[in-house]
Amino acid sequence: MQIVSVDIGTYSIKMLTFRVDKNKVVYDYAKEVVIDTDEYNIVAEHIEWDLQLKIISEFIETLDEETRLIINAPNEILTTRYLNLPLKNKKKASLMIPFQLEEDIPFSLSDAHFGAVLHTVDQRNEALVSITKKADFSGFYDKMLEYSVEPKIVTSQESVYDTFIRNTKEILPPSFCILDIGHSTTKAYFYNDKKLVSNHRSYIAGRTISEVIAENYKIDLEEANLYKHQNCFFLTKDQYENVNENQRTFASLMEKAILPLIHEFKRWEIGHRIHEGVGISEVLITGGSANIKNVHNYLATELGVKVNFLESYGEHADSQKIDNDEKFRRKFTAC
């Protein structure tokens, strides 16, 4: 059976197709489709869901075999809680979740729909819980029915990252952050001892940079997006003296655009350090905007920690096609 994992972004939709053969994942191919916002009436409610699900529906129709579809629910309708349940038995521990959530969410539990992943640790269970309002999820569910998108699994990005890190064989630092720099939002996932302990969201992302470029150079947003993807770059302070005046001006513009994100990240990191008793030693970046030239060096300088790219497939990917597709590797998990 062919498995299709879909990352629903606000700039593009990424589809990864693979199959499982004797407990081994065999990669087939990957595809990215950029969303065309000119195709719809953009003032309609939840127009982005129409744009996203239409692309997924058309892609599924091209497949000629039985397919198992996995998608992520829209991040904007989800909130996350991290619970410690003092029971070793998972079934009994799961029964405690509604009671712990009841006083910890900003709406009535009767209006909530949630899913949880439990991990047994010693004599207790740790639960990662994704929660949404029933009315919000029903709206997304109805849209899926409208476009005949019938996923086997609907998950959250927090759960995907949590499972990926817990199961990776790569050597990871004790405390680190995955920074997913997408188009509409930037999401940060903080880990300690391979366990996801907090997540944060900022609205300073790729779209912010495009808007700043469009405003300052008096061009439309579509042209600014194209320029960002092809020519955009960051400079560290010690690189300014090695470039011309126009390049310095542009780098300064980029710095001003992303500076609020730098401030937000530093606040998140302080919170992580206070809560976990340890600071992070590395940031792993992913997402479409992580492909901007020199962004990793710029972030390393501004954040004061080592910054590398998140290699989602690991260093020993079975498929040479995956190894050669570095750009897609960096983009697949976000936007």
mmCIF file of C-alpha atoms in Angstrom, residues 77-332:
data_model
loop_
_atom_site.group_PDB
_atom_site.id
_atom_site.type_symbol
_atom_site.label_atom_id
_atom_site.label_comp_id
_atom_site.label_asym_id
_atom_site.label_seq_id
_atom_site.Cartn_x
_atom_site.Cartn_y
_atom_site.Cartn_z
ATOM 1 C CA ILE A 77 -7.138 25.686 15.338
ATOM 2 C CA LEU A 78 -4.952 23.666 17.722
ATOM 3 C CA THR A 79 -3.498 24.265 21.153
ATOM 4 C CA THR A 80 -1.101 21.944 22.990
ATOM 5 C CA ARG A 81 -0.762 20.762 26.579
ATOM 6 C CA TYR A 82 1.970 18.683 28.239
ATOM 7 C CA LEU A 83 0.669 16.513 31.084
ATOM 8 C CA ASN A 84 2.297 14.274 33.689
ATOM 9 C CA LEU A 85 -0.010 11.432 34.696
ATOM 10 C CA PRO A 86 1.006 9.517 37.869
ATOM 11 C CA LEU A 87 -0.044 6.097 36.575
ATOM 12 C CA LYS A 88 2.032 3.502 34.723
ATOM 13 C CA ASN A 89 -0.946 1.865 32.992
ATOM 14 C CA LYS A 90 -1.614 3.796 29.762
ATOM 15 C CA LYS A 91 -5.309 2.983 29.620
ATOM 16 C CA LYS A 92 -5.918 4.242 33.159
ATOM 17 C CA ALA A 93 -3.657 7.247 32.606
ATOM 18 C CA SER A 94 -5.602 8.248 29.482
ATOM 19 C CA LEU A 95 -8.795 8.401 31.558
ATOM 20 C CA MET A 96 -7.183 11.133 33.664
ATOM 21 C CA ILE A 97 -6.585 13.461 30.715
ATOM 22 C CA PRO A 98 -10.063 15.096 30.560
ATOM 23 C CA PHE A 99 -9.920 15.941 34.279
ATOM 24 C CA GLN A 100 -6.478 17.538 33.956
ATOM 25 C CA LEU A 101 -7.555 19.488 30.878
ATOM 26 C CA GLU A 102 -10.799 20.770 32.360
ATOM 27 C CA GLU A 103 -9.167 23.600 34.317
ATOM 28 C CA ASP A 104 -6.362 24.244 31.839
ATOM 29 C CA ILE A 105 -8.068 25.203 28.566
ATOM 30 C CA PRO A 106 -9.748 28.539 27.707
ATOM 31 C CA PHE A 107 -13.073 26.940 26.739
ATOM 32 C CA SER A 108 -15.416 24.296 28.066
ATOM 33 C CA LEU A 109 -14.255 20.691 27.833
ATOM 34 C CA SER A 110 -17.652 19.792 26.373
ATOM 35 C CA ASP A 111 -16.763 22.031 23.411
ATOM 36 C CA ALA A 112 -13.342 20.420 22.945
ATOM 37 C CA HIS A 113 -12.011 17.657 20.758
ATOM 38 C CA PHE A 114 -8.578 16.310 21.644
ATOM 39 C CA GLY A 115 -6.084 13.581 20.869
ATOM 40 C CA ALA A 116 -3.151 12.456 22.981
ATOM 41 C CA VAL A 117 0.062 10.476 22.683
ATOM 42 C CA LEU A 118 1.266 8.829 25.891
ATOM 43 C CA HIS A 119 4.821 7.772 26.752
ATOM 44 C CA THR A 120 5.465 5.591 29.800
ATOM 45 C CA VAL A 121 8.392 6.815 31.915
ATOM 46 C CA ASP A 122 9.199 4.828 35.072
ATOM 47 C CA GLN A 123 5.949 4.688 37.070
ATOM 48 C CA ARG A 124 4.101 7.439 35.203
ATOM 49 C CA ASN A 125 2.951 8.547 31.767
ATOM 50 C CA GLU A 126 3.773 11.741 29.901
ATOM 51 C CA ALA A 127 1.039 12.961 27.563
ATOM 52 C CA LEU A 128 1.283 15.302 24.598
ATOM 53 C CA VAL A 129 -2.269 16.531 24.018
ATOM 54 C CA SER A 130 -3.511 18.419 20.940
ATOM 55 C CA ILE A 131 -6.810 20.216 21.525
ATOM 56 C CA THR A 132 -9.263 22.019 19.264
ATOM 57 C CA LYS A 133 -12.769 23.378 19.544
ATOM 58 C CA LYS A 134 -15.313 20.954 18.114
ATOM 59 C CA ALA A 135 -16.815 23.726 15.988
ATOM 60 C CA ASP A 136 -13.418 24.546 14.443
ATOM 61 C CA PHE A 137 -12.566 20.927 13.718
ATOM 62 C CA SER A 138 -16.041 20.294 12.291
ATOM 63 C CA GLY A 139 -15.471 23.135 9.834
ATOM 64 C CA PHE A 140 -12.226 21.552 8.657
ATOM 65 C CA TYR A 141 -13.828 18.085 8.570
ATOM 66 C CA ASP A 142 -16.694 19.360 6.407
ATOM 67 C CA LYS A 143 -14.168 20.898 4.004
ATOM 68 C CA MET A 144 -12.375 17.542 3.719
ATOM 69 C CA LEU A 145 -15.670 15.857 2.847
ATOM 70 C CA GLU A 146 -16.386 18.541 0.253
ATOM 71 C CA TYR A 147 -13.107 17.773 -1.538
ATOM 72 C CA SER A 148 -13.286 13.982 -0.958
ATOM 73 C CA VAL A 149 -10.114 14.040 1.124
ATOM 74 C CA GLU A 150 -10.365 11.043 3.448
ATOM 75 C CA PRO A 151 -7.244 10.747 5.601
ATOM 76 C CA LYS A 152 -6.475 7.662 7.622
ATOM 77 C CA ILE A 153 -4.691 9.822 10.170
ATOM 78 C CA VAL A 154 -5.157 13.482 11.078
ATOM 79 C CA THR A 155 -2.312 14.577 13.307
ATOM 80 C CA SER A 156 -0.596 17.721 14.581
ATOM 81 C CA GLN A 157 2.836 19.092 13.769
ATOM 82 C CA GLU A 158 3.740 18.912 17.477
ATOM 83 C CA SER A 159 3.007 15.175 17.501
ATOM 84 C CA VAL A 160 4.972 14.621 14.287
ATOM 85 C CA TYR A 161 8.057 16.375 15.643
ATOM 86 C CA ASP A 162 7.746 14.644 19.017
ATOM 87 C CA THR A 163 7.580 11.196 17.418
ATOM 88 C CA PHE A 164 10.392 11.958 14.970
ATOM 89 C CA ILE A 165 12.825 13.046 17.671
ATOM 90 C CA ARG A 166 11.939 10.220 20.064
ATOM 91 C CA ASN A 167 12.605 7.674 17.321
ATOM 92 C CA THR A 168 15.625 9.178 15.610
ATOM 93 C CA LYS A 169 18.902 7.303 15.966
ATOM 94 C CA GLU A 170 20.986 10.379 15.379
ATOM 95 C CA ILE A 171 22.983 11.814 18.252
ATOM 96 C CA LEU A 172 21.207 14.931 19.490
ATOM 97 C CA PRO A 173 22.252 17.441 22.140
ATOM 98 C CA PRO A 174 20.562 17.112 25.550
ATOM 99 C CA SER A 175 18.620 20.363 25.120
ATOM 100 C CA PHE A 176 17.858 21.945 21.733
ATOM 101 C CA CYS A 177 15.227 23.662 19.610
ATOM 102 C CA ILE A 178 13.714 22.976 16.187
ATOM 103 C CA LEU A 179 12.875 26.309 14.550
ATOM 104 C CA ASP A 180 10.385 25.878 11.714
ATOM 105 C CA ILE A 181 10.506 29.102 9.658
ATOM 106 C CA GLY A 182 7.489 28.918 7.402
ATOM 107 C CA HIS A 183 5.545 31.374 5.283
ATOM 108 C CA SER A 184 2.843 32.655 7.654
ATOM 109 C CA THR A 185 4.291 31.555 10.984
ATOM 110 C CA THR A 186 7.501 30.478 12.645
ATOM 111 C CA LYS A 187 7.131 27.641 15.119
ATOM 112 C CA ALA A 188 9.649 26.687 17.795
ATOM 113 C CA TYR A 189 9.788 23.251 19.411
ATOM 114 C CA PHE A 190 11.961 23.006 22.535
ATOM 115 C CA TYR A 191 13.366 19.646 23.616
ATOM 116 C CA ASN A 192 15.093 18.356 26.708
ATOM 117 C CA ASP A 193 16.439 14.805 26.816
ATOM 118 C CA LYS A 194 14.739 14.036 23.443
ATOM 119 C CA LYS A 195 11.353 15.010 24.918
ATOM 120 C CA LEU A 196 9.246 17.861 23.510
ATOM 121 C CA VAL A 197 8.630 20.143 26.495
ATOM 122 C CA SER A 198 7.195 23.318 24.932
ATOM 123 C CA ASN A 199 6.192 24.887 21.639
ATOM 124 C CA HIS A 200 5.711 28.494 20.549
ATOM 125 C CA ARG A 201 4.422 30.376 17.520
ATOM 126 C CA SER A 202 5.407 33.704 15.984
ATOM 127 C CA TYR A 203 3.802 35.544 13.093
ATOM 128 C CA ILE A 204 7.189 36.857 11.968
ATOM 129 C CA ALA A 205 8.003 34.546 9.063
ATOM 130 C CA GLY A 206 8.540 34.394 5.308
ATOM 131 C CA ARG A 207 5.484 36.486 4.504
ATOM 132 C CA THR A 208 6.813 39.248 6.773
ATOM 133 C CA ILE A 209 10.026 39.397 4.758
ATOM 134 C CA SER A 210 8.108 39.480 1.466
ATOM 135 C CA GLU A 211 5.906 42.311 2.710
ATOM 136 C CA VAL A 212 8.919 44.348 3.845
ATOM 137 C CA ILE A 213 10.620 43.858 0.459
ATOM 138 C CA ALA A 214 7.423 44.814 -1.407
ATOM 139 C CA GLU A 215 6.918 47.960 0.675
ATOM 140 C CA ASN A 216 10.502 49.206 0.507
ATOM 141 C CA TYR A 217 11.090 48.513 -3.194
ATOM 142 C CA LYS A 218 7.549 49.442 -4.320
ATOM 143 C CA ILE A 219 6.814 46.119 -5.996
ATOM 144 C CA ASP A 220 3.834 43.786 -5.703
ATOM 145 C CA LEU A 221 3.836 40.904 -3.214
ATOM 146 C CA GLU A 222 4.121 38.200 -5.874
ATOM 147 C CA GLU A 223 7.280 39.800 -7.275
ATOM 148 C CA ALA A 224 8.634 40.232 -3.737
ATOM 149 C CA ASN A 225 8.044 36.526 -3.034
ATOM 150 C CA LEU A 226 9.949 35.591 -6.174
ATOM 151 C CA TYR A 227 12.829 37.891 -5.262
ATOM 152 C CA LYS A 228 12.944 36.447 -1.749
ATOM 153 C CA HIS A 229 13.217 32.887 -3.035
ATOM 154 C CA GLN A 230 15.888 33.672 -5.623
ATOM 155 C CA ASN A 231 18.015 36.506 -4.230
ATOM 156 C CA CYS A 232 17.326 37.100 -0.542
ATOM 157 C CA PHE A 233 20.191 36.901 1.997
ATOM 158 C CA PHE A 234 21.271 37.777 5.523
ATOM 159 C CA LEU A 235 24.623 39.159 6.655
ATOM 160 C CA THR A 236 26.326 38.872 10.005
ATOM 161 C CA LYS A 237 27.862 42.039 11.446
ATOM 162 C CA ASP A 238 31.408 41.081 10.430
ATOM 163 C CA GLN A 239 30.310 40.489 6.809
ATOM 164 C CA TYR A 240 29.060 44.050 6.241
ATOM 165 C CA GLU A 241 32.521 45.389 5.419
ATOM 166 C CA ASN A 242 32.961 42.843 2.614
ATOM 167 C CA VAL A 243 29.938 43.907 0.538
ATOM 168 C CA ASN A 244 28.829 47.011 -1.351
ATOM 169 C CA GLU A 245 26.446 49.712 -0.141
ATOM 170 C CA ASN A 246 23.340 48.249 -1.803
ATOM 171 C CA GLN A 247 23.984 44.876 -0.218
ATOM 172 C CA ARG A 248 24.484 46.478 3.199
ATOM 173 C CA THR A 249 21.208 48.366 2.812
ATOM 174 C CA PHE A 250 19.332 45.197 1.885
ATOM 175 C CA ALA A 251 20.900 43.192 4.743
ATOM 176 C CA SER A 252 19.913 45.929 7.180
ATOM 177 C CA LEU A 253 16.344 45.764 5.858
ATOM 178 C CA MET A 254 16.280 41.997 6.376
ATOM 179 C CA GLU A 255 17.611 42.368 9.888
ATOM 180 C CA LYS A 256 14.876 44.828 10.816
ATOM 181 C CA ALA A 257 12.226 42.475 9.401
ATOM 182 C CA ILE A 258 13.332 39.488 11.459
ATOM 183 C CA LEU A 259 14.439 41.288 14.625
ATOM 184 C CA PRO A 260 11.070 40.836 16.417
ATOM 185 C CA LEU A 261 11.438 37.062 15.918
ATOM 186 C CA ILE A 262 14.919 37.191 17.466
ATOM 187 C CA HIS A 263 13.483 38.956 20.534
ATOM 188 C CA GLU A 264 10.622 36.451 20.789
ATOM 189 C CA PHE A 265 12.997 33.516 20.545
ATOM 190 C CA LYS A 266 15.196 34.864 23.327
ATOM 191 C CA ARG A 267 12.139 35.117 25.596
ATOM 192 C CA TRP A 268 11.144 31.554 24.734
ATOM 193 C CA GLU A 269 14.659 30.329 25.482
ATOM 194 C CA ILE A 270 14.721 32.065 28.858
ATOM 195 C CA GLY A 271 11.421 30.366 29.721
ATOM 196 C CA HIS A 272 12.864 27.012 28.664
ATOM 197 C CA ARG A 273 15.978 27.579 30.777
ATOM 198 C CA ILE A 274 13.911 28.472 33.851
ATOM 199 C CA HIS A 275 11.483 25.572 33.428
ATOM 200 C CA GLU A 276 14.023 22.879 32.518
ATOM 201 C CA GLY A 277 17.041 24.188 34.396
ATOM 202 C CA VAL A 278 19.221 24.045 31.278
ATOM 203 C CA GLY A 279 19.741 26.241 28.224
ATOM 204 C CA ILE A 280 19.705 24.986 24.643
ATOM 205 C CA SER A 281 22.991 24.199 22.918
ATOM 206 C CA GLU A 282 21.744 24.041 19.320
ATOM 207 C CA VAL A 283 18.964 25.250 17.019
ATOM 208 C CA LEU A 284 17.919 23.069 14.071
ATOM 209 C CA ILE A 285 16.160 25.103 11.371
ATOM 210 C CA THR A 286 13.664 23.909 8.786
ATOM 211 C CA GLY A 287 10.857 25.371 6.661
ATOM 212 C CA GLY A 288 10.807 27.231 3.364
ATOM 213 C CA SER A 289 12.362 30.419 4.731
ATOM 214 C CA ALA A 290 15.261 28.432 6.197
ATOM 215 C CA ASN A 291 16.557 28.325 2.618
ATOM 216 C CA ILE A 292 17.342 32.059 2.579
ATOM 217 C CA LYS A 293 21.066 32.473 1.985
ATOM 218 C CA ASN A 294 23.214 32.713 5.119
ATOM 219 C CA VAL A 295 20.235 32.662 7.505
ATOM 220 C CA HIS A 296 21.843 29.941 9.656
ATOM 221 C CA ASN A 297 24.998 31.990 10.198
ATOM 222 C CA TYR A 298 22.970 35.105 10.951
ATOM 223 C CA LEU A 299 20.792 33.267 13.501
ATOM 224 C CA ALA A 300 23.827 31.668 15.143
ATOM 225 C CA THR A 301 25.365 35.109 15.648
ATOM 226 C CA GLU A 302 22.186 36.719 16.964
ATOM 227 C CA LEU A 303 21.042 33.833 19.178
ATOM 228 C CA GLY A 304 24.473 32.920 20.486
ATOM 229 C CA VAL A 305 24.065 29.170 19.850
ATOM 230 C CA LYS A 306 25.048 26.734 17.124
ATOM 231 C CA VAL A 307 22.547 26.651 14.230
ATOM 232 C CA ASN A 308 22.285 23.787 11.734
ATOM 233 C CA PHE A 309 19.708 22.503 9.259
ATOM 234 C CA LEU A 310 17.309 19.797 10.370
ATOM 235 C CA GLU A 311 17.995 16.758 8.189
ATOM 236 C CA SER A 312 14.615 15.030 8.346
ATOM 237 C CA TYR A 313 15.810 11.922 6.542
ATOM 238 C CA GLY A 314 19.019 11.520 8.523
ATOM 239 C CA GLU A 315 22.543 11.004 7.305
ATOM 240 C CA HIS A 316 21.971 7.484 6.009
ATOM 241 C CA ALA A 317 18.866 7.838 3.854
ATOM 242 C CA ASP A 318 18.243 4.778 1.694
ATOM 243 C CA SER A 319 17.319 6.724 -1.404
ATOM 244 C CA GLN A 320 19.983 8.557 -3.365
ATOM 245 C CA LYS A 321 17.193 10.711 -4.747
ATOM 246 C CA ILE A 322 16.461 11.965 -1.236
ATOM 247 C CA ASP A 323 20.144 12.631 -0.540
ATOM 248 C CA ASN A 324 20.361 14.766 -3.668
ATOM 249 C CA ASP A 325 17.235 16.766 -2.874
ATOM 250 C CA GLU A 326 18.644 18.915 -0.087
ATOM 251 C CA LYS A 327 16.356 21.872 -0.699
ATOM 252 C CA PHE A 328 13.211 19.769 -0.405
ATOM 253 C CA ARG A 329 14.580 18.106 2.730
ATOM 254 C CA ARG A 330 14.776 21.493 4.427
ATOM 255 C CA LYS A 331 11.335 22.627 3.239
ATOM 256 C CA PHE A 332 9.239 19.530 3.746
#
